[in-house]
């Protein structure tokens, strides 16, 4: 099961908070997709993945796909 | 403002009000005072007085320096090679001709990529800051200078002059008096002999055309007094600041969960520390710290007029929300540092609790 979060119109840190809350709801190996148009998300979602050791699978066109690694 | 600058400013308002290019007594007095200020400032930067120009701000020094070098080298090409973490005044001056070179996660420029970019044809000037104004990381100016060859190296030293040694190897250097405890409205532009410049705007007889208009002699004197006083305190103050910043770094990392302290831990300015707190709104953090009596800056998007995050933090790829920049001044006491470290964890916890984190 994969989850998609529509965070368009929300400012950081909200998209990152929603991502952090949603990730435990998917199984390890599954993904959460975040739609976010705040320019800060382009930096903060990859930074969150690095800090949390989760995998950023895709990051393009205001759409971020994160795979739960642990 | 440094007390030495304030004292000098108050007396110079009476003694240095006249136009230094006039031949009357007051004009000659103003000229002597301006020459004196220039000599002190030049000595602190390590240039000759005739290599130092006074401008009306650090930003105008950057704009005048870069555009005058570019105009002199327009036959060679228009490109300005710069790091991704330069002050916005450099980015604005470079405009569409800017060639940006990336930095690592600590904010240090990719030296190989920079050398390759400078060695391309059509480069007017290379621009690298001495140290970063937001995260404190120093750049390897001397090593970069060796790679520049015939391309002049422009160094924005605004963040470091008065706080750190002036680096070697540049052709043109800019600095800003308010950053060392001088007054606002005074910038320095040092141009090494042999560097070709051509002011690209209507020139007058002032500052070799690099800064047109009636000079502000009292503020120039105050800037010089502040720098002289700051440098005489520098050794002790920098040691103190370095130790306190190390302590803040250690305690923030130990006492606040999910915090990212950014910038180089060692090769940095002594008085700046920047960190980002996960899940925390930067504006809420700045406001809460302000209520506790701490005036801090932030690179978070919500605290900027453009709602864009700091281009410095973005270029480093570090968290931009929940960002705080702590700068120590000569008035900072250990009690302030200690109390900051004590109140921060509770503030962060409270803001996180409001969003259920």
PDB file of N, CA and C in Angstrom, chain A residues 10-67:
ATOM      1  N   UNK A  10       0.268  24.315   1.449  1.00  0.00           N
ATOM      2  CA  UNK A  10       0.798  24.315   2.829  1.00  0.00           C
ATOM      3  C   UNK A  10       2.259  24.757   2.827  1.00  0.00           C
ATOM      4  N   UNK A  11       2.631  25.501   3.877  1.00  0.00           N
ATOM      5  CA  UNK A  11       4.016  25.974   3.990  1.00  0.00           C
ATOM      6  C   UNK A  11       4.804  25.080   4.946  1.00  0.00           C
ATOM      7  N   UNK A  12       6.113  25.002   4.721  1.00  0.00           N
ATOM      8  CA  UNK A  12       6.996  24.233   5.604  1.00  0.00           C
ATOM      9  C   UNK A  12       6.961  24.857   6.990  1.00  0.00           C
ATOM     10  N   UNK A  13       7.003  24.073   8.054  1.00  0.00           N
ATOM     11  CA  UNK A  13       7.313  22.631   8.058  1.00  0.00           C
ATOM     12  C   UNK A  13       6.125  21.687   7.850  1.00  0.00           C
ATOM     13  N   UNK A  14       4.899  22.189   7.530  1.00  0.00           N
ATOM     14  CA  UNK A  14       3.731  21.303   7.490  1.00  0.00           C
ATOM     15  C   UNK A  14       3.877  20.099   6.548  1.00  0.00           C
ATOM     16  N   UNK A  15       4.351  20.263   5.299  1.00  0.00           N
ATOM     17  CA  UNK A  15       4.487  19.070   4.448  1.00  0.00           C
ATOM     18  C   UNK A  15       5.421  18.013   5.057  1.00  0.00           C
ATOM     19  N   UNK A  16       6.483  18.471   5.722  1.00  0.00           N
ATOM     20  CA  UNK A  16       7.434  17.535   6.330  1.00  0.00           C
ATOM     21  C   UNK A  16       6.797  16.845   7.541  1.00  0.00           C
ATOM     22  N   UNK A  17       6.000  17.595   8.311  1.00  0.00           N
ATOM     23  CA  UNK A  17       5.305  17.015   9.475  1.00  0.00           C
ATOM     24  C   UNK A  17       4.323  15.939   8.998  1.00  0.00           C
ATOM     25  N   UNK A  18       3.576  16.242   7.936  1.00  0.00           N
ATOM     26  CA  UNK A  18       2.601  15.262   7.416  1.00  0.00           C
ATOM     27  C   UNK A  18       3.311  14.017   6.892  1.00  0.00           C
ATOM     28  N   UNK A  19       4.448  14.240   6.227  1.00  0.00           N
ATOM     29  CA  UNK A  19       5.238  13.098   5.738  1.00  0.00           C
ATOM     30  C   UNK A  19       5.713  12.240   6.911  1.00  0.00           C
ATOM     31  N   UNK A  20       6.220  12.906   7.951  1.00  0.00           N
ATOM     32  CA  UNK A  20       6.742  12.170   9.116  1.00  0.00           C
ATOM     33  C   UNK A  20       5.640  11.372   9.811  1.00  0.00           C
ATOM     34  N   UNK A  21       4.426  11.954   9.845  1.00  0.00           N
ATOM     35  CA  UNK A  21       3.302  11.248  10.495  1.00  0.00           C
ATOM     36  C   UNK A  21       2.802  10.096   9.632  1.00  0.00           C
ATOM     37  N   UNK A  22       2.881  10.247   8.313  1.00  0.00           N
ATOM     38  CA  UNK A  22       2.306   9.240   7.411  1.00  0.00           C
ATOM     39  C   UNK A  22       3.236   8.046   7.200  1.00  0.00           C
ATOM     40  N   UNK A  23       4.531   8.263   7.286  1.00  0.00           N
ATOM     41  CA  UNK A  23       5.463   7.182   6.909  1.00  0.00           C
ATOM     42  C   UNK A  23       5.281   5.902   7.731  1.00  0.00           C
ATOM     43  N   UNK A  24       5.073   6.016   9.058  1.00  0.00           N
ATOM     44  CA  UNK A  24       4.893   4.769   9.817  1.00  0.00           C
ATOM     45  C   UNK A  24       3.633   3.984   9.411  1.00  0.00           C
ATOM     46  N   UNK A  25       2.708   4.616   8.660  1.00  0.00           N
ATOM     47  CA  UNK A  25       1.463   3.923   8.276  1.00  0.00           C
ATOM     48  C   UNK A  25       1.680   3.012   7.066  1.00  0.00           C
ATOM     49  N   UNK A  26       2.808   3.148   6.387  1.00  0.00           N
ATOM     50  CA  UNK A  26       3.076   2.231   5.276  1.00  0.00           C
ATOM     51  C   UNK A  26       4.129   1.208   5.712  1.00  0.00           C
ATOM     52  N   UNK A  27       4.120   0.049   5.055  1.00  0.00           N
ATOM     53  CA  UNK A  27       5.086  -0.999   5.396  1.00  0.00           C
ATOM     54  C   UNK A  27       6.475  -0.618   4.890  1.00  0.00           C
ATOM     55  N   UNK A  28       7.492  -1.210   5.508  1.00  0.00           N
ATOM     56  CA  UNK A  28       8.867  -1.006   5.024  1.00  0.00           C
ATOM     57  C   UNK A  28       8.931  -1.455   3.563  1.00  0.00           C
ATOM     58  N   UNK A  29       9.512  -0.611   2.713  1.00  0.00           N
ATOM     59  CA  UNK A  29       9.563  -0.923   1.280  1.00  0.00           C
ATOM     60  C   UNK A  29       8.487  -0.204   0.479  1.00  0.00           C
ATOM     61  N   UNK A  30       7.411   0.227   1.162  1.00  0.00           N
ATOM     62  CA  UNK A  30       6.347   0.982   0.475  1.00  0.00           C
ATOM     63  C   UNK A  30       6.702   2.470   0.454  1.00  0.00           C
ATOM     64  N   UNK A  31       5.896   3.254  -0.278  1.00  0.00           N
ATOM     65  CA  UNK A  31       6.242   4.667  -0.450  1.00  0.00           C
ATOM     66  C   UNK A  31       5.124   5.595   0.006  1.00  0.00           C
ATOM     67  N   UNK A  32       5.538   6.799   0.344  1.00  0.00           N
ATOM     68  CA  UNK A  32       4.609   7.918   0.561  1.00  0.00           C
ATOM     69  C   UNK A  32       4.943   8.972  -0.495  1.00  0.00           C
ATOM     70  N   UNK A  33       3.913   9.432  -1.209  1.00  0.00           N
ATOM     71  CA  UNK A  33       4.114  10.497  -2.193  1.00  0.00           C
ATOM     72  C   UNK A  33       3.574  11.800  -1.621  1.00  0.00           C
ATOM     73  N   UNK A  34       4.383  12.848  -1.685  1.00  0.00           N
ATOM     74  CA  UNK A  34       3.968  14.157  -1.172  1.00  0.00           C
ATOM     75  C   UNK A  34       3.880  15.130  -2.341  1.00  0.00           C
ATOM     76  N   UNK A  35       2.723  15.764  -2.483  1.00  0.00           N
ATOM     77  CA  UNK A  35       2.603  16.864  -3.438  1.00  0.00           C
ATOM     78  C   UNK A  35       2.733  18.152  -2.629  1.00  0.00           C
ATOM     79  N   UNK A  36       3.761  18.964  -2.943  1.00  0.00           N
ATOM     80  CA  UNK A  36       3.982  20.187  -2.167  1.00  0.00           C
ATOM     81  C   UNK A  36       4.531  21.268  -3.080  1.00  0.00           C
ATOM     82  N   UNK A  37       3.892  22.456  -3.039  1.00  0.00           N
ATOM     83  CA  UNK A  37       4.351  23.537  -3.920  1.00  0.00           C
ATOM     84  C   UNK A  37       5.134  24.626  -3.173  1.00  0.00           C
ATOM     85  N   UNK A  38       5.317  24.478  -1.855  1.00  0.00           N
ATOM     86  CA  UNK A  38       6.160  25.432  -1.129  1.00  0.00           C
ATOM     87  C   UNK A  38       7.615  25.225  -1.568  1.00  0.00           C
ATOM     88  N   UNK A  39       8.302  26.304  -2.023  1.00  0.00           N
ATOM     89  CA  UNK A  39       9.692  26.128  -2.486  1.00  0.00           C
ATOM     90  C   UNK A  39      10.600  25.510  -1.414  1.00  0.00           C
ATOM     91  N   UNK A  40      10.283  25.730  -0.134  1.00  0.00           N
ATOM     92  CA  UNK A  40      11.129  25.174   0.934  1.00  0.00           C
ATOM     93  C   UNK A  40      11.066  23.645   0.957  1.00  0.00           C
ATOM     94  N   UNK A  41       9.949  23.066   0.475  1.00  0.00           N
ATOM     95  CA  UNK A  41       9.818  21.606   0.480  1.00  0.00           C
ATOM     96  C   UNK A  41      10.875  20.956  -0.405  1.00  0.00           C
ATOM     97  N   UNK A  42      11.293  21.661  -1.469  1.00  0.00           N
ATOM     98  CA  UNK A  42      12.292  21.108  -2.392  1.00  0.00           C
ATOM     99  C   UNK A  42      13.618  20.861  -1.678  1.00  0.00           C
ATOM    100  N   UNK A  43      13.884  21.597  -0.612  1.00  0.00           N
ATOM    101  CA  UNK A  43      15.095  21.390   0.181  1.00  0.00           C
ATOM    102  C   UNK A  43      14.792  20.510   1.399  1.00  0.00           C
ATOM    103  N   UNK A  44      13.644  20.791   2.034  1.00  0.00           N
ATOM    104  CA  UNK A  44      13.381  20.180   3.339  1.00  0.00           C
ATOM    105  C   UNK A  44      12.973  18.711   3.262  1.00  0.00           C
ATOM    106  N   UNK A  45      12.277  18.311   2.207  1.00  0.00           N
ATOM    107  CA  UNK A  45      11.916  16.891   2.111  1.00  0.00           C
ATOM    108  C   UNK A  45      13.170  16.032   1.868  1.00  0.00           C
ATOM    109  N   UNK A  46      14.041  16.391   0.905  1.00  0.00           N
ATOM    110  CA  UNK A  46      15.300  15.629   0.799  1.00  0.00           C
ATOM    111  C   UNK A  46      16.141  15.668   2.082  1.00  0.00           C
ATOM    112  N   UNK A  47      16.163  16.824   2.770  1.00  0.00           N
ATOM    113  CA  UNK A  47      16.952  16.927   4.019  1.00  0.00           C
ATOM    114  C   UNK A  47      16.362  16.013   5.092  1.00  0.00           C
ATOM    115  N   UNK A  48      15.023  15.953   5.167  1.00  0.00           N
ATOM    116  CA  UNK A  48      14.368  15.074   6.146  1.00  0.00           C
ATOM    117  C   UNK A  48      14.736  13.613   5.871  1.00  0.00           C
ATOM    118  N   UNK A  49      14.703  13.222   4.588  1.00  0.00           N
ATOM    119  CA  UNK A  49      15.054  11.838   4.217  1.00  0.00           C
ATOM    120  C   UNK A  49      16.488  11.510   4.654  1.00  0.00           C
ATOM    121  N   UNK A  50      17.400  12.470   4.457  1.00  0.00           N
ATOM    122  CA  UNK A  50      18.790  12.260   4.867  1.00  0.00           C
ATOM    123  C   UNK A  50      18.887  12.121   6.387  1.00  0.00           C
ATOM    124  N   UNK A  51      18.212  13.016   7.130  1.00  0.00           N
ATOM    125  CA  UNK A  51      18.298  12.990   8.592  1.00  0.00           C
ATOM    126  C   UNK A  51      17.646  11.735   9.169  1.00  0.00           C
ATOM    127  N   UNK A  52      16.580  11.254   8.526  1.00  0.00           N
ATOM    128  CA  UNK A  52      15.810  10.126   9.023  1.00  0.00           C
ATOM    129  C   UNK A  52      16.237   8.806   8.371  1.00  0.00           C
ATOM    130  N   UNK A  53      17.245   8.851   7.482  1.00  0.00           N
ATOM    131  CA  UNK A  53      17.727   7.675   6.744  1.00  0.00           C
ATOM    132  C   UNK A  53      16.592   6.956   6.011  1.00  0.00           C
ATOM    133  N   UNK A  54      15.730   7.730   5.355  1.00  0.00           N
ATOM    134  CA  UNK A  54      14.709   7.149   4.480  1.00  0.00           C
ATOM    135  C   UNK A  54      15.111   7.463   3.038  1.00  0.00           C
ATOM    136  N   UNK A  55      14.539   6.733   2.084  1.00  0.00           N
ATOM    137  CA  UNK A  55      15.009   6.876   0.699  1.00  0.00           C
ATOM    138  C   UNK A  55      14.107   7.806  -0.116  1.00  0.00           C
ATOM    139  N   UNK A  56      14.725   8.844  -0.672  1.00  0.00           N
ATOM    140  CA  UNK A  56      14.003   9.720  -1.603  1.00  0.00           C
ATOM    141  C   UNK A  56      14.100   9.068  -2.980  1.00  0.00           C
ATOM    142  N   UNK A  57      12.979   8.528  -3.457  1.00  0.00           N
ATOM    143  CA  UNK A  57      12.995   7.780  -4.724  1.00  0.00           C
ATOM    144  C   UNK A  57      12.920   8.741  -5.894  1.00  0.00           C
ATOM    145  N   UNK A  58      12.142   9.796  -5.709  1.00  0.00           N
ATOM    146  CA  UNK A  58      11.870  10.679  -6.834  1.00  0.00           C
ATOM    147  C   UNK A  58      11.567  12.069  -6.303  1.00  0.00           C
ATOM    148  N   UNK A  59      12.043  13.079  -6.998  1.00  0.00           N
ATOM    149  CA  UNK A  59      11.782  14.450  -6.592  1.00  0.00           C
ATOM    150  C   UNK A  59      11.748  15.286  -7.857  1.00  0.00           C
ATOM    151  N   UNK A  60      10.536  15.577  -8.320  1.00  0.00           N
ATOM    152  CA  UNK A  60      10.420  16.363  -9.551  1.00  0.00           C
ATOM    153  C   UNK A  60       9.039  16.988  -9.610  1.00  0.00           C
ATOM    154  N   UNK A  61       8.982  18.192 -10.171  1.00  0.00           N
ATOM    155  CA  UNK A  61       7.702  18.855 -10.444  1.00  0.00           C
ATOM    156  C   UNK A  61       6.817  18.910  -9.191  1.00  0.00           C
ATOM    157  N   UNK A  62       7.416  19.318  -8.070  1.00  0.00           N
ATOM    158  CA  UNK A  62       6.655  19.488  -6.827  1.00  0.00           C
ATOM    159  C   UNK A  62       6.017  18.184  -6.333  1.00  0.00           C
ATOM    160  N   UNK A  63       6.640  17.055  -6.680  1.00  0.00           N
ATOM    161  CA  UNK A  63       6.127  15.747  -6.277  1.00  0.00           C
ATOM    162  C   UNK A  63       7.316  14.958  -5.731  1.00  0.00           C
ATOM    163  N   UNK A  64       7.170  14.448  -4.524  1.00  0.00           N
ATOM    164  CA  UNK A  64       8.274  13.778  -3.833  1.00  0.00           C
ATOM    165  C   UNK A  64       7.813  12.378  -3.439  1.00  0.00           C
ATOM    166  N   UNK A  65       8.584  11.368  -3.836  1.00  0.00           N
ATOM    167  CA  UNK A  65       8.247   9.989  -3.487  1.00  0.00           C
ATOM    168  C   UNK A  65       9.298   9.483  -2.508  1.00  0.00           C
ATOM    169  N   UNK A  66       8.835   9.079  -1.315  1.00  0.00           N
ATOM    170  CA  UNK A  66       9.742   8.637  -0.250  1.00  0.00           C
ATOM    171  C   UNK A  66       9.441   7.178   0.095  1.00  0.00           C
ATOM    172  N   UNK A  67      10.477   6.337   0.066  1.00  0.00           N
ATOM    173  CA  UNK A  67      10.286   4.933   0.431  1.00  0.00           C
ATOM    174  C   UNK A  67      10.690   4.716   1.885  1.00  0.00           C
TER     175      UNK A  67
END
